[in-house]
Amino acid sequence: MGFSSEEVERYARHLVLREIGGQGQQALKAARVLVVGAGGLGAPASLYLAAAGVGTIGLVDADTVSLSNLQRQVIYSAADVGREKVIAAAEHLLALNPHLAIEPLPHALNAENAEALVENYDLVLDGTDDFATRFCVNAACVAEGKTLVTGAIGRWSGQVGVFSGRPCYQCLVPEIPPDAETCSLVGVVGALAGVIGSMMALEAVKVITRAGEPLQDRLLIYDALSAASRTVRVGADPACTVCGAT
């Protein structure tokens, strides 16, 4: 898979990186990545995936752009308010990098369609803000043998993890927490979405190019108020109903 002279110039800073180089950039160009949720995390993550040269990006989201989104969902502009998120996002991604294929999927991911969506991609990023959807994404990734990069934010803290098979995300969160919070209820500082979304994109690039050590079976927890982070290892839950039998 070759590159045009324009692509060589565009990806020059990757091509000189020992850990990526030409082979890694070819892997990025050949990759198909599904971003579930084109919101606070999906917005920066998809921008950096597009800038990195990921060849095909699928965007799944049934929502439309609202004014309150613009505080953190940096892919959109005021002119996009009222438009379908995935359609507006696709336009902005192609404006950033026309050497891509963007697949906008303007519907919700659920238990009925999750596996059919996930099977068409090599890697999945989940930046949704409800546990029911996260569980559907995780189960589909386990069933289809796909690596999952997951992220979450709320208030001033966020987390990123990478799961492939066993353990899975549901080993970390077996059930929907009774005190589960959403950004619309408790708030979130806008720049935090950029931090965690960018981390998700970075982990995806590492997985695709086989560079360094991804957060495989680990969770990075970032506290923006104290500017501190820590990483914890996630163990397999023997009773996990998703990956326990794999």
Tab-separated table of C-alpha atoms in Angstrom:
chain	number	residue	atom	x	y	z
A	1	MET	CA	0.000	0.000	0.000
A	2	GLY	CA	1.742	3.115	-1.234
A	3	PHE	CA	1.447	6.796	-0.395
A	4	SER	CA	1.050	9.812	-2.625
A	5	SER	CA	3.592	12.620	-2.336
A	6	GLU	CA	0.967	14.609	-0.426
A	7	GLU	CA	0.476	11.761	2.045
A	8	VAL	CA	4.245	11.431	2.531
A	9	GLU	CA	4.399	15.095	3.502
A	10	ARG	CA	1.245	14.880	5.633
A	11	TYR	CA	2.515	11.927	7.668
A	12	ALA	CA	6.181	12.984	7.689
A	13	ARG	CA	6.382	13.174	11.497
A	14	HIS	CA	5.082	9.613	11.751
A	15	LEU	CA	7.315	8.273	9.011
A	16	VAL	CA	10.473	9.357	10.823
A	17	LEU	CA	9.336	7.806	14.098
A	18	ARG	CA	11.185	4.540	14.641
A	19	GLU	CA	8.130	2.958	16.291
A	20	ILE	CA	5.806	3.790	13.377
A	21	GLY	CA	7.719	4.456	10.151
A	22	GLY	CA	6.434	3.390	6.774
A	23	GLN	CA	5.169	-0.004	7.897
A	24	GLY	CA	3.189	1.446	10.784
A	25	GLN	CA	1.732	4.174	8.607
A	26	GLN	CA	0.639	1.546	6.097
A	27	ALA	CA	-1.059	-0.335	8.943
A	28	LEU	CA	-2.902	2.844	9.901
A	29	LYS	CA	-4.015	3.401	6.327
A	30	ALA	CA	-5.309	-0.178	6.083
A	31	ALA	CA	-7.094	-0.073	9.439
A	32	ARG	CA	-10.845	0.098	9.934
A	33	VAL	CA	-11.785	1.675	13.274
A	34	LEU	CA	-15.280	2.017	14.723
A	35	VAL	CA	-15.915	4.969	17.058
A	36	VAL	CA	-19.037	4.431	19.154
A	37	GLY	CA	-20.359	7.771	20.316
A	38	ALA	CA	-19.511	10.994	18.473
A	39	GLY	CA	-19.641	13.075	21.645
A	40	GLY	CA	-17.134	14.400	24.162
A	41	LEU	CA	-14.673	11.511	23.740
A	42	GLY	CA	-15.520	10.435	20.209
A	43	ALA	CA	-14.986	13.962	18.897
A	44	PRO	CA	-11.297	14.396	19.809
A	45	ALA	CA	-10.570	10.699	19.323
A	46	SER	CA	-11.903	10.688	15.764
A	47	LEU	CA	-10.068	13.922	14.929
A	48	TYR	CA	-6.742	12.418	15.948
A	49	LEU	CA	-7.491	9.114	14.237
A	50	ALA	CA	-8.221	11.025	11.031
A	51	ALA	CA	-5.118	13.158	11.413
A	52	ALA	CA	-3.051	10.002	11.992
A	53	GLY	CA	-4.215	8.527	8.698
A	54	VAL	CA	-6.535	5.729	9.813
A	55	GLY	CA	-7.963	4.629	6.477
A	56	THR	CA	-11.585	3.961	7.435
A	57	ILE	CA	-13.435	5.415	10.402
A	58	GLY	CA	-16.972	4.380	11.276
A	59	LEU	CA	-19.005	6.738	13.464
A	60	VAL	CA	-22.038	5.434	15.372
A	61	ASP	CA	-24.344	7.927	17.071
A	62	ALA	CA	-28.071	8.619	16.835
A	63	ASP	CA	-27.873	12.088	18.394
A	64	THR	CA	-27.963	15.578	16.908
A	65	VAL	CA	-25.655	18.458	17.797
A	66	SER	CA	-26.907	20.726	20.567
A	67	LEU	CA	-25.501	24.005	21.805
A	68	SER	CA	-24.446	22.462	25.123
A	69	ASN	CA	-22.244	19.981	23.217
A	70	LEU	CA	-19.905	22.699	21.971
A	71	GLN	CA	-18.258	23.155	25.382
A	72	ARG	CA	-16.335	19.892	24.872
A	73	GLN	CA	-17.239	18.253	21.532
A	74	VAL	CA	-14.604	20.105	19.542
A	75	ILE	CA	-15.339	18.520	16.182
A	76	TYR	CA	-18.512	20.610	15.790
A	77	SER	CA	-19.178	24.294	15.189
A	78	ALA	CA	-22.158	26.492	16.030
A	79	ALA	CA	-23.392	26.036	12.461
A	80	ASP	CA	-23.802	22.294	13.137
A	81	VAL	CA	-26.410	22.711	15.892
A	82	GLY	CA	-29.447	20.606	14.984
A	83	ARG	CA	-27.593	18.416	12.480
A	84	GLU	CA	-26.984	14.682	12.875
A	85	LYS	CA	-23.694	14.311	14.691
A	86	VAL	CA	-22.209	11.624	12.471
A	87	ILE	CA	-22.990	13.545	9.285
A	88	ALA	CA	-21.481	16.787	10.582
A	89	ALA	CA	-18.490	14.941	12.039
A	90	ALA	CA	-17.844	13.114	8.764
A	91	GLU	CA	-17.668	16.422	6.905
A	92	HIS	CA	-15.185	17.890	9.368
A	93	LEU	CA	-13.011	14.767	9.348
A	94	LEU	CA	-12.823	14.739	5.556
A	95	ALA	CA	-11.994	18.446	5.586
A	96	LEU	CA	-9.095	17.619	7.906
A	97	ASN	CA	-7.904	14.633	5.868
A	98	PRO	CA	-9.432	13.816	2.467
A	99	HIS	CA	-7.415	10.577	2.202
A	100	LEU	CA	-9.918	8.695	4.354
A	101	ALA	CA	-13.202	6.839	4.110
A	102	ILE	CA	-15.719	7.932	6.747
A	103	GLU	CA	-18.738	5.719	7.384
A	104	PRO	CA	-21.457	7.679	9.241
A	105	LEU	CA	-23.949	5.435	11.019
A	106	PRO	CA	-26.767	7.650	12.354
A	107	HIS	CA	-28.425	5.176	14.672
A	108	ALA	CA	-27.996	3.827	18.180
A	109	LEU	CA	-25.873	0.776	18.893
A	110	ASN	CA	-27.818	-1.852	20.814
A	111	ALA	CA	-27.870	-5.562	21.585
A	112	GLU	CA	-29.566	-6.340	18.270
A	113	ASN	CA	-27.078	-4.632	15.949
A	114	ALA	CA	-23.833	-4.459	17.946
A	115	GLU	CA	-22.176	-7.594	16.581
A	116	ALA	CA	-23.124	-6.793	12.994
A	117	LEU	CA	-21.532	-3.360	13.360
A	118	VAL	CA	-18.411	-4.487	15.199
A	119	GLU	CA	-17.594	-7.363	12.843
A	120	ASN	CA	-16.872	-4.914	10.019
A	121	TYR	CA	-14.005	-3.205	11.862
A	122	ASP	CA	-10.569	-4.104	13.202
A	123	LEU	CA	-10.688	-2.036	16.382
A	124	VAL	CA	-13.433	-0.347	18.417
A	125	LEU	CA	-13.340	2.834	20.491
A	126	ASP	CA	-16.181	3.304	22.959
A	127	GLY	CA	-16.728	6.787	24.346
A	128	THR	CA	-20.416	6.504	25.202
A	129	ASP	CA	-21.816	7.755	28.491
A	130	ASP	CA	-24.213	4.989	29.497
A	131	PHE	CA	-23.387	1.539	30.816
A	132	ALA	CA	-26.044	-0.316	28.826
A	133	THR	CA	-24.363	0.722	25.571
A	134	ARG	CA	-20.891	0.020	26.956
A	135	PHE	CA	-21.965	-3.498	27.885
A	136	CYS	CA	-23.347	-4.069	24.367
A	137	VAL	CA	-20.119	-2.836	22.779
A	138	ASN	CA	-17.989	-4.969	25.070
A	139	ALA	CA	-20.044	-8.123	24.468
A	140	ALA	CA	-19.871	-7.613	20.717
A	141	CYS	CA	-16.101	-7.092	20.828
A	142	VAL	CA	-15.635	-10.292	22.831
A	143	ALA	CA	-17.922	-12.247	20.493
A	144	GLU	CA	-16.170	-10.934	17.365
A	145	GLY	CA	-12.640	-11.090	18.755
A	146	LYS	CA	-12.029	-7.341	18.427
A	147	THR	CA	-9.882	-5.142	20.647
A	148	LEU	CA	-11.791	-2.504	22.596
A	149	VAL	CA	-10.407	0.861	23.665
A	150	THR	CA	-12.759	2.310	26.256
A	151	GLY	CA	-12.870	5.738	27.866
A	152	ALA	CA	-15.039	7.574	30.358
A	153	ILE	CA	-15.158	11.012	31.942
A	154	GLY	CA	-17.112	12.847	34.604
A	155	ARG	CA	-16.588	15.989	36.638
A	156	TRP	CA	-12.753	16.310	36.744
A	157	SER	CA	-11.648	12.696	36.269
A	158	GLY	CA	-11.378	10.233	33.422
A	159	GLN	CA	-10.146	6.780	32.551
A	160	VAL	CA	-8.866	4.806	29.568
A	161	GLY	CA	-8.420	1.058	29.145
A	162	VAL	CA	-7.746	-1.547	26.458
A	163	PHE	CA	-9.364	-4.987	26.438
A	164	SER	CA	-8.953	-7.947	24.091
A	165	GLY	CA	-10.966	-11.026	24.972
A	166	ARG	CA	-10.354	-11.952	28.585
A	167	PRO	CA	-10.451	-9.996	30.862
A	168	CYS	CA	-13.095	-7.798	29.291
A	169	TYR	CA	-14.677	-4.511	30.262
A	170	GLN	CA	-17.443	-6.267	32.183
A	171	CYS	CA	-14.841	-7.932	34.394
A	172	LEU	CA	-14.075	-4.381	35.515
A	173	VAL	CA	-17.738	-3.311	35.781
A	174	PRO	CA	-19.883	-6.437	36.314
A	175	GLU	CA	-23.154	-4.535	36.731
A	176	ILE	CA	-24.492	-1.045	36.158
A	177	PRO	CA	-23.524	0.882	39.319
A	178	PRO	CA	-26.586	2.026	41.276
A	179	ASP	CA	-25.008	5.472	41.674
A	180	ALA	CA	-23.941	5.800	38.025
A	181	GLU	CA	-23.480	9.421	37.012
A	182	THR	CA	-23.713	11.140	33.636
A	183	CYS	CA	-22.056	14.348	32.498
A	184	SER	CA	-25.452	15.977	32.004
A	185	LEU	CA	-26.224	15.431	35.684
A	186	VAL	CA	-22.884	16.124	37.388
A	187	GLY	CA	-21.038	18.176	34.769
A	188	VAL	CA	-17.612	17.770	33.206
A	189	VAL	CA	-14.784	20.168	32.460
A	190	GLY	CA	-14.546	20.486	28.687
A	191	ALA	CA	-10.785	20.100	28.269
A	192	LEU	CA	-10.897	16.744	30.083
A	193	ALA	CA	-12.749	15.276	27.107
A	194	GLY	CA	-9.828	16.309	24.921
A	195	VAL	CA	-7.320	14.694	27.268
A	196	ILE	CA	-9.090	11.330	27.539
A	197	GLY	CA	-10.286	11.268	23.915
A	198	SER	CA	-6.732	11.929	22.744
A	199	MET	CA	-5.468	9.136	24.995
A	200	MET	CA	-7.984	6.789	23.411
A	201	ALA	CA	-6.744	7.726	19.942
A	202	LEU	CA	-3.154	7.272	21.084
A	203	GLU	CA	-3.886	3.782	22.413
A	204	ALA	CA	-5.583	2.931	19.113
A	205	VAL	CA	-2.526	4.085	17.158
A	206	LYS	CA	-0.286	1.980	19.403
A	207	VAL	CA	-2.472	-1.097	18.933
A	208	ILE	CA	-2.616	-0.690	15.151
A	209	THR	CA	1.102	0.005	14.670
A	210	ARG	CA	2.259	-2.354	17.431
A	211	ALA	CA	4.204	0.481	19.010
A	212	GLY	CA	5.140	0.429	22.681
A	213	GLU	CA	2.892	-1.113	25.304
A	214	PRO	CA	-0.843	-0.371	25.026
A	215	LEU	CA	-2.955	-0.260	28.167
A	216	GLN	CA	-3.815	-3.911	27.616
A	217	ASP	CA	-5.879	-5.217	30.547
A	218	ARG	CA	-5.043	-2.017	32.418
A	219	LEU	CA	-6.953	1.095	33.355
A	220	LEU	CA	-5.328	4.517	33.441
A	221	ILE	CA	-7.143	6.849	35.835
A	222	TYR	CA	-6.533	10.584	35.516
A	223	ASP	CA	-7.481	13.206	38.118
A	224	ALA	CA	-7.390	16.604	36.450
A	225	LEU	CA	-7.851	18.588	39.677
A	226	SER	CA	-4.636	17.209	41.173
A	227	ALA	CA	-2.888	16.605	37.815
A	228	ALA	CA	-2.218	13.026	38.946
A	229	SER	CA	-2.644	9.672	37.257
A	230	ARG	CA	-2.346	6.043	38.190
A	231	THR	CA	-2.640	2.756	36.360
A	232	VAL	CA	-4.317	-0.356	37.744
A	233	ARG	CA	-4.344	-3.851	36.309
A	234	VAL	CA	-7.707	-5.471	35.577
A	235	GLY	CA	-8.010	-9.150	36.385
A	236	ALA	CA	-10.358	-11.647	34.765
A	237	ASP	CA	-13.569	-12.264	36.697
A	238	PRO	CA	-14.199	-16.039	36.841
A	239	ALA	CA	-17.939	-15.312	37.069
A	240	CYS	CA	-18.014	-12.891	34.123
A	241	THR	CA	-21.012	-13.714	31.965
A	242	VAL	CA	-19.391	-12.231	28.843
A	243	CYS	CA	-15.850	-13.587	28.673
A	244	GLY	CA	-15.951	-16.242	31.393
A	245	ALA	CA	-16.691	-19.047	28.942
A	246	THR	CA	-14.118	-17.965	26.325
